[in-house]
Short mmCIF file of C-alpha atoms in Angstrom, two decimals:
data_model
loop_
_atom_site.label_atom_id
_atom_site.label_comp_id
_atom_site.label_asym_id
_atom_site.label_seq_id
_atom_site.Cartn_x
_atom_site.Cartn_y
_atom_site.Cartn_z
CA MET A 1 -20.81 10.59 6.02
CA THR A 2 -21.95 13.48 3.89
CA SER A 3 -19.73 14.98 1.23
CA ASP A 4 -18.50 17.68 3.61
CA LYS A 5 -16.87 14.97 5.72
CA LEU A 6 -14.45 14.40 2.81
CA VAL A 7 -13.22 17.97 3.32
CA SER A 8 -10.50 18.09 5.96
CA GLU A 9 -7.91 20.63 7.01
CA ARG A 10 -5.57 17.68 7.52
CA PHE A 11 -5.81 16.80 3.82
CA PRO A 12 -6.08 20.02 1.80
CA ARG A 13 -5.05 18.41 -1.48
CA SER A 14 -7.56 15.55 -1.17
CA SER A 15 -10.33 17.94 -0.19
CA GLN A 16 -10.26 19.46 -3.69
CA TYR A 17 -11.53 16.23 -5.28
CA ASN A 18 -15.21 15.66 -6.01
CA PRO A 19 -16.70 13.35 -3.35
CA GLU A 20 -18.64 11.45 -6.01
CA TRP A 21 -15.41 10.74 -7.89
CA VAL A 22 -13.67 9.67 -4.68
CA MET A 23 -16.53 7.33 -3.76
CA ALA A 24 -16.65 5.89 -7.29
CA SER A 25 -12.94 5.06 -7.05
CA VAL A 26 -13.17 2.98 -3.87
CA SER A 27 -11.06 -0.15 -3.99
CA GLY A 28 -10.57 -0.94 -0.31
CA GLY A 29 -11.30 -0.11 3.27
CA ALA A 30 -9.52 3.25 3.32
CA ASN A 31 -9.68 6.63 1.61
CA SER A 32 -6.70 6.21 -0.70
CA LEU A 33 -6.35 9.97 -1.26
CA TRP A 34 -6.05 10.67 2.47
CA LEU A 35 -3.42 7.96 2.83
CA THR A 36 -1.53 9.08 -0.28
CA GLU A 37 -1.47 12.69 0.89
CA TRP A 38 -0.28 11.60 4.34
CA LEU A 39 2.47 9.45 2.83
CA THR A 40 3.68 12.07 0.35
CA LYS A 41 4.26 14.55 3.16
CA ALA A 42 7.28 12.36 3.94
CA LEU A 43 8.45 12.01 0.32
CA ASP A 44 10.33 14.44 -1.90
CA LEU A 45 8.48 13.92 -5.17
CA ARG A 46 9.45 16.11 -8.10
CA PRO A 47 8.00 16.51 -11.61
CA GLY A 48 9.21 13.88 -14.08
CA MET A 49 10.18 11.28 -11.47
CA ARG A 50 9.17 7.70 -12.24
CA VAL A 51 6.99 6.26 -9.49
CA LEU A 52 5.66 2.74 -9.02
CA ASP A 53 2.22 2.79 -7.36
CA LEU A 54 2.08 -0.81 -6.20
CA GLY A 55 -1.35 -2.29 -5.50
CA CYS A 56 -3.04 0.84 -6.83
CA GLY A 57 -6.57 -0.58 -6.94
CA ARG A 58 -8.72 1.66 -9.12
CA ALA A 59 -5.78 4.04 -9.65
CA SER A 60 -7.14 7.04 -7.74
CA SER A 61 -3.86 7.29 -5.84
CA SER A 62 -1.96 7.20 -9.15
CA ILE A 63 -4.10 9.98 -10.60
CA PHE A 64 -3.57 12.01 -7.42
CA LEU A 65 0.21 11.57 -7.62
CA ARG A 66 0.29 12.70 -11.24
CA ARG A 67 -1.96 15.71 -10.73
CA GLU A 68 -0.42 16.92 -7.48
CA PHE A 69 3.28 16.27 -8.09
CA GLY A 70 3.75 15.95 -11.85
CA VAL A 71 5.39 12.53 -11.55
CA GLN A 72 5.05 9.68 -14.03
CA VAL A 73 3.18 6.80 -12.41
CA TRP A 74 3.03 3.11 -13.25
CA ALA A 75 -0.34 2.17 -11.72
CA THR A 76 0.17 -1.51 -10.99
CA ASP A 77 -2.44 -3.90 -9.63
CA LEU A 78 -3.41 -7.56 -9.85
CA TRP A 79 -7.07 -7.49 -8.86
CA PHE A 80 -8.56 -4.52 -10.72
CA SER A 81 -9.14 -4.09 -14.44
CA VAL A 82 -6.51 -2.14 -16.38
CA SER A 83 -9.17 -1.42 -19.02
CA GLU A 84 -11.32 0.29 -16.39
CA ASN A 85 -8.32 2.05 -14.95
CA ILE A 86 -7.20 3.49 -18.26
CA GLN A 87 -10.68 4.93 -18.79
CA ARG A 88 -10.59 6.52 -15.34
CA ILE A 89 -7.11 7.87 -16.11
CA ARG A 90 -8.27 9.33 -19.44
CA ASP A 91 -11.30 10.94 -17.85
CA ALA A 92 -8.99 12.55 -15.28
CA GLY A 93 -6.86 14.01 -18.08
CA VAL A 94 -3.62 12.32 -17.01
CA GLU A 95 -3.17 9.67 -19.69
CA ASP A 96 0.18 11.22 -20.58
CA GLY A 97 1.64 10.35 -17.19
CA VAL A 98 -0.23 7.42 -15.63
CA PHE A 99 0.27 3.97 -17.11
CA PRO A 100 -1.95 1.09 -15.89
CA ILE A 101 -0.20 -2.27 -15.51
CA HIS A 102 -1.71 -5.65 -14.66
CA ALA A 103 0.86 -7.54 -12.61
CA ASP A 104 1.40 -9.53 -9.45
CA ALA A 105 3.48 -7.76 -6.80
CA ARG A 106 5.73 -10.83 -6.75
CA SER A 107 6.28 -10.86 -10.50
CA LEU A 108 6.82 -7.29 -11.65
CA PRO A 109 7.62 -6.59 -15.33
CA PHE A 110 10.12 -3.79 -14.75
CA ALA A 111 13.85 -3.31 -15.19
CA ALA A 112 16.15 -3.05 -12.20
CA GLU A 113 16.51 0.51 -10.82
CA PHE A 114 13.80 1.79 -13.18
CA PHE A 115 11.94 3.83 -10.55
CA ASP A 116 12.88 6.92 -8.61
CA ALA A 117 10.35 6.03 -5.90
CA ILE A 118 7.92 3.27 -4.93
CA VAL A 119 4.69 3.80 -3.02
CA SER A 120 2.04 1.37 -1.84
CA ILE A 121 -1.30 2.51 -0.45
CA ASP A 122 -3.24 0.13 1.80
CA SER A 123 -2.03 -3.01 0.05
CA PHE A 124 1.54 -3.75 1.17
CA CYS A 125 0.45 -5.88 4.13
CA TYR A 126 -0.94 -8.48 1.71
CA TYR A 127 2.50 -9.39 0.36
CA GLY A 128 5.15 -7.33 2.14
CA THR A 129 5.21 -9.33 5.37
CA ASP A 130 7.20 -12.02 3.54
CA ASP A 131 10.79 -11.97 4.86
CA LEU A 132 12.11 -12.10 1.30
CA TYR A 133 9.86 -9.51 -0.31
CA LEU A 134 11.79 -6.33 0.41
CA ASN A 135 14.89 -7.87 -1.15
CA TYR A 136 12.82 -8.50 -4.29
CA LEU A 137 11.12 -5.10 -4.41
CA ALA A 138 14.16 -2.94 -3.65
CA ARG A 139 15.87 -3.88 -6.91
CA PHE A 140 13.31 -1.82 -8.84
CA VAL A 141 14.15 1.50 -7.15
CA LYS A 142 17.37 3.43 -7.69
CA PRO A 143 19.93 3.51 -4.84
CA GLY A 144 18.87 6.26 -2.47
CA GLY A 145 15.31 6.16 -3.78
CA PRO A 146 12.43 5.98 -1.30
CA VAL A 147 9.97 3.16 -0.71
CA GLY A 148 6.90 4.34 1.19
CA ILE A 149 3.83 2.50 2.43
CA ALA A 150 0.67 3.68 4.20
CA GLY A 151 -2.42 1.74 5.17
CA ALA A 152 -4.44 -0.06 7.78
CA GLY A 153 -2.42 -1.48 10.62
CA LEU A 154 -2.02 -1.71 14.36
CA VAL A 155 -1.11 0.95 16.88
CA ARG A 156 0.60 -1.82 18.87
CA GLU A 157 1.12 -5.51 18.27
CA ILE A 158 -1.40 -7.98 19.65
CA GLU A 159 0.41 -10.08 22.23
CA GLY A 160 -1.26 -13.23 23.51
CA SER A 161 -4.93 -13.88 22.78
CA LEU A 162 -7.05 -11.68 20.54
CA PRO A 163 -8.83 -8.87 22.42
CA GLU A 164 -12.46 -9.71 23.08
CA HIS A 165 -13.83 -6.64 21.28
CA LEU A 166 -12.09 -7.60 18.02
CA ARG A 167 -13.08 -11.27 17.90
CA GLU A 168 -16.32 -10.99 15.96
CA TRP A 169 -14.62 -9.00 13.18
CA TRP A 170 -11.16 -10.56 13.13
CA THR A 171 -10.42 -13.21 10.50
CA GLN A 172 -7.20 -15.14 9.98
CA ASP A 173 -6.09 -12.96 7.07
CA LEU A 174 -6.03 -9.92 9.38
CA TRP A 175 -2.88 -11.22 11.06
CA CYS A 176 -1.08 -9.43 8.20
CA LEU A 177 -1.81 -6.14 10.03
CA HIS A 178 1.16 -4.81 11.98
CA SER A 179 2.37 -1.77 13.85
CA ALA A 180 4.77 0.88 12.58
CA ALA A 181 7.39 -0.46 15.01
CA TRP A 182 6.98 -3.95 13.57
CA TRP A 183 7.45 -2.66 10.02
CA ARG A 184 10.53 -0.70 11.08
CA ARG A 185 12.15 -3.86 12.46
CA HIS A 186 11.03 -5.89 9.47
CA TRP A 187 12.77 -3.52 7.05
CA GLU A 188 15.69 -2.41 9.19
CA ARG A 189 17.08 -5.86 9.87
CA THR A 190 17.56 -6.56 6.16
CA GLY A 191 20.18 -3.82 5.82
CA ILE A 192 18.54 -2.89 2.52
CA MET A 193 16.73 0.21 3.76
CA ASP A 194 17.68 3.29 5.75
CA ILE A 195 14.43 4.07 7.58
CA ASP A 196 13.33 7.71 7.41
CA LEU A 197 10.23 7.25 9.54
CA ALA A 198 7.72 4.72 10.84
CA ASP A 199 4.70 6.18 12.59
CA THR A 200 0.97 6.00 13.28
CA MET A 201 -1.58 8.55 12.08
CA PRO A 202 -3.03 10.56 14.98
CA ASN A 203 -6.67 9.49 15.44
CA GLY A 204 -6.38 7.31 12.36
CA TRP A 205 -9.00 4.95 13.79
CA GLN A 206 -11.57 7.75 13.60
CA LEU A 207 -10.86 8.36 9.91
CA TRP A 208 -11.04 4.59 9.32
CA LEU A 209 -14.44 4.57 11.05
CA ASP A 210 -15.73 7.64 9.17
CA TRP A 211 -14.72 6.13 5.85
CA HIS A 212 -16.48 2.83 6.54
CA ARG A 213 -19.63 4.61 7.62
CA ALA A 214 -19.58 6.28 4.19
CA VAL A 215 -18.63 3.46 1.82
CA ALA A 216 -19.81 0.37 3.71
CA PRO A 217 -22.50 1.36 6.23
CA ASP A 218 -23.85 -2.19 6.22
CA ASN A 219 -20.50 -3.54 7.44
CA GLU A 220 -21.69 -3.40 11.04
CA THR A 221 -19.13 -5.90 12.29
CA GLU A 222 -16.12 -3.78 11.32
CA ILE A 223 -17.80 -0.53 12.36
CA LYS A 224 -18.60 -1.94 15.80
CA ALA A 225 -15.01 -3.21 16.18
CA LEU A 226 -13.63 0.26 15.41
CA GLU A 227 -16.11 1.93 17.76
CA ALA A 228 -15.18 -0.44 20.58
CA ASP A 229 -11.44 -0.26 19.94
CA ARG A 230 -11.17 3.55 19.70
CA GLY A 231 -7.57 3.41 18.54
CA ASP A 232 -6.34 1.01 21.21
CA TYR A 233 -5.12 -1.40 18.52
CA LEU A 234 -6.50 -0.30 15.14
CA GLY A 235 -5.18 2.60 13.09
CA TYR A 236 -3.24 3.71 10.04
CA VAL A 237 0.53 3.25 9.79
CA ARG A 238 3.17 4.80 7.55
CA VAL A 239 6.73 3.73 6.80
CA VAL A 240 9.32 5.36 4.53
CA GLY A 241 12.78 4.01 3.83
CA ARG A 242 15.49 4.62 1.27
CA ARG A 243 17.41 1.97 -0.59
CA GLU A 244 20.87 1.81 0.94
CA GLY A 245 23.33 2.39 -1.88
CA GLN A 246 25.93 -0.09 -0.61
CA ALA A 247 23.46 -2.84 0.31
CA THR A 248 23.81 -6.14 -1.50
CA ILE A 249 20.55 -7.32 -3.03
CA ALA A 250 20.57 -11.06 -3.55
CA ASP A 251 19.87 -12.29 -7.04
CA HIS A 252 16.25 -13.24 -7.58
CA ILE A 253 16.05 -16.65 -9.25
CA GLU A 254 13.26 -16.52 -11.79
CA SER A 255 13.74 -20.08 -12.98
CA LEU A 256 16.33 -22.81 -13.26
CA PRO A 257 17.73 -23.35 -16.78
CA ALA A 258 16.88 -27.03 -17.00
CA HIS A 259 15.73 -29.07 -19.96
CA TYR A 260 14.17 -32.49 -19.76
CA THR A 261 16.43 -35.35 -20.77
CA LYS A 262 15.15 -38.89 -20.49
CA LYS A 263 17.04 -40.95 -17.90
CA PRO A 264 16.48 -44.40 -16.38
CA LEU A 265 13.97 -44.16 -13.53
CA LEU A 266 15.45 -46.87 -11.26
CA ARG A 267 18.97 -47.98 -10.38
CA GLY A 268 20.50 -50.94 -12.15
#
């Protein structure tokens, strides 16, 4: 992929960013700016809103959110260096509104209802498939506030055995990939979220393929899987829901208040 392939009528905001900067900010198998722009088309973000960017990687999505929408962003990630991220944030001129945080998605250091919105770009599948996770995450967004995710997924669920053309590439950790319909059911049944939309990006597999040809041309196994699949199973999915104001969110037990007291080990 040459730099002109990063210019797309589908993503006019993303197309303004220097391809070298975009490539230097890679933190996963997707163009985070494309996915962020796609997701934000379904969000009503306004200047000054507090946004959690969960699993932000190298914070390019956080920088994009600040520059394009004027929101304040808590760029939160477990795997990537906050020291590197703050330098990238400073160089982008958005230090006043993007705050890098090192934290696990399951142990977030924020107050309840602190955020106006939560987004997650190409990372939610690594922790959000847990049946209990949405109950945990939803406490951090205000009632009525949106939670939106976008990333790699499935156009349709894989029923039965794995398709032959995916077997060389597929590893056990990829069972975290799901369809938009699966995510809708996963969120809807909790009663915590009113679902605004759950859909699949048109020809998302082609953008996935183009991106990998650019950032990981030696990853022949994944490239061949995408070429063979041609969007039959693989693609990008997007889900947006809003915290239901009347929903009961179960208390999250951080720890049990117990202190050791010596007692006899055995009866009698």
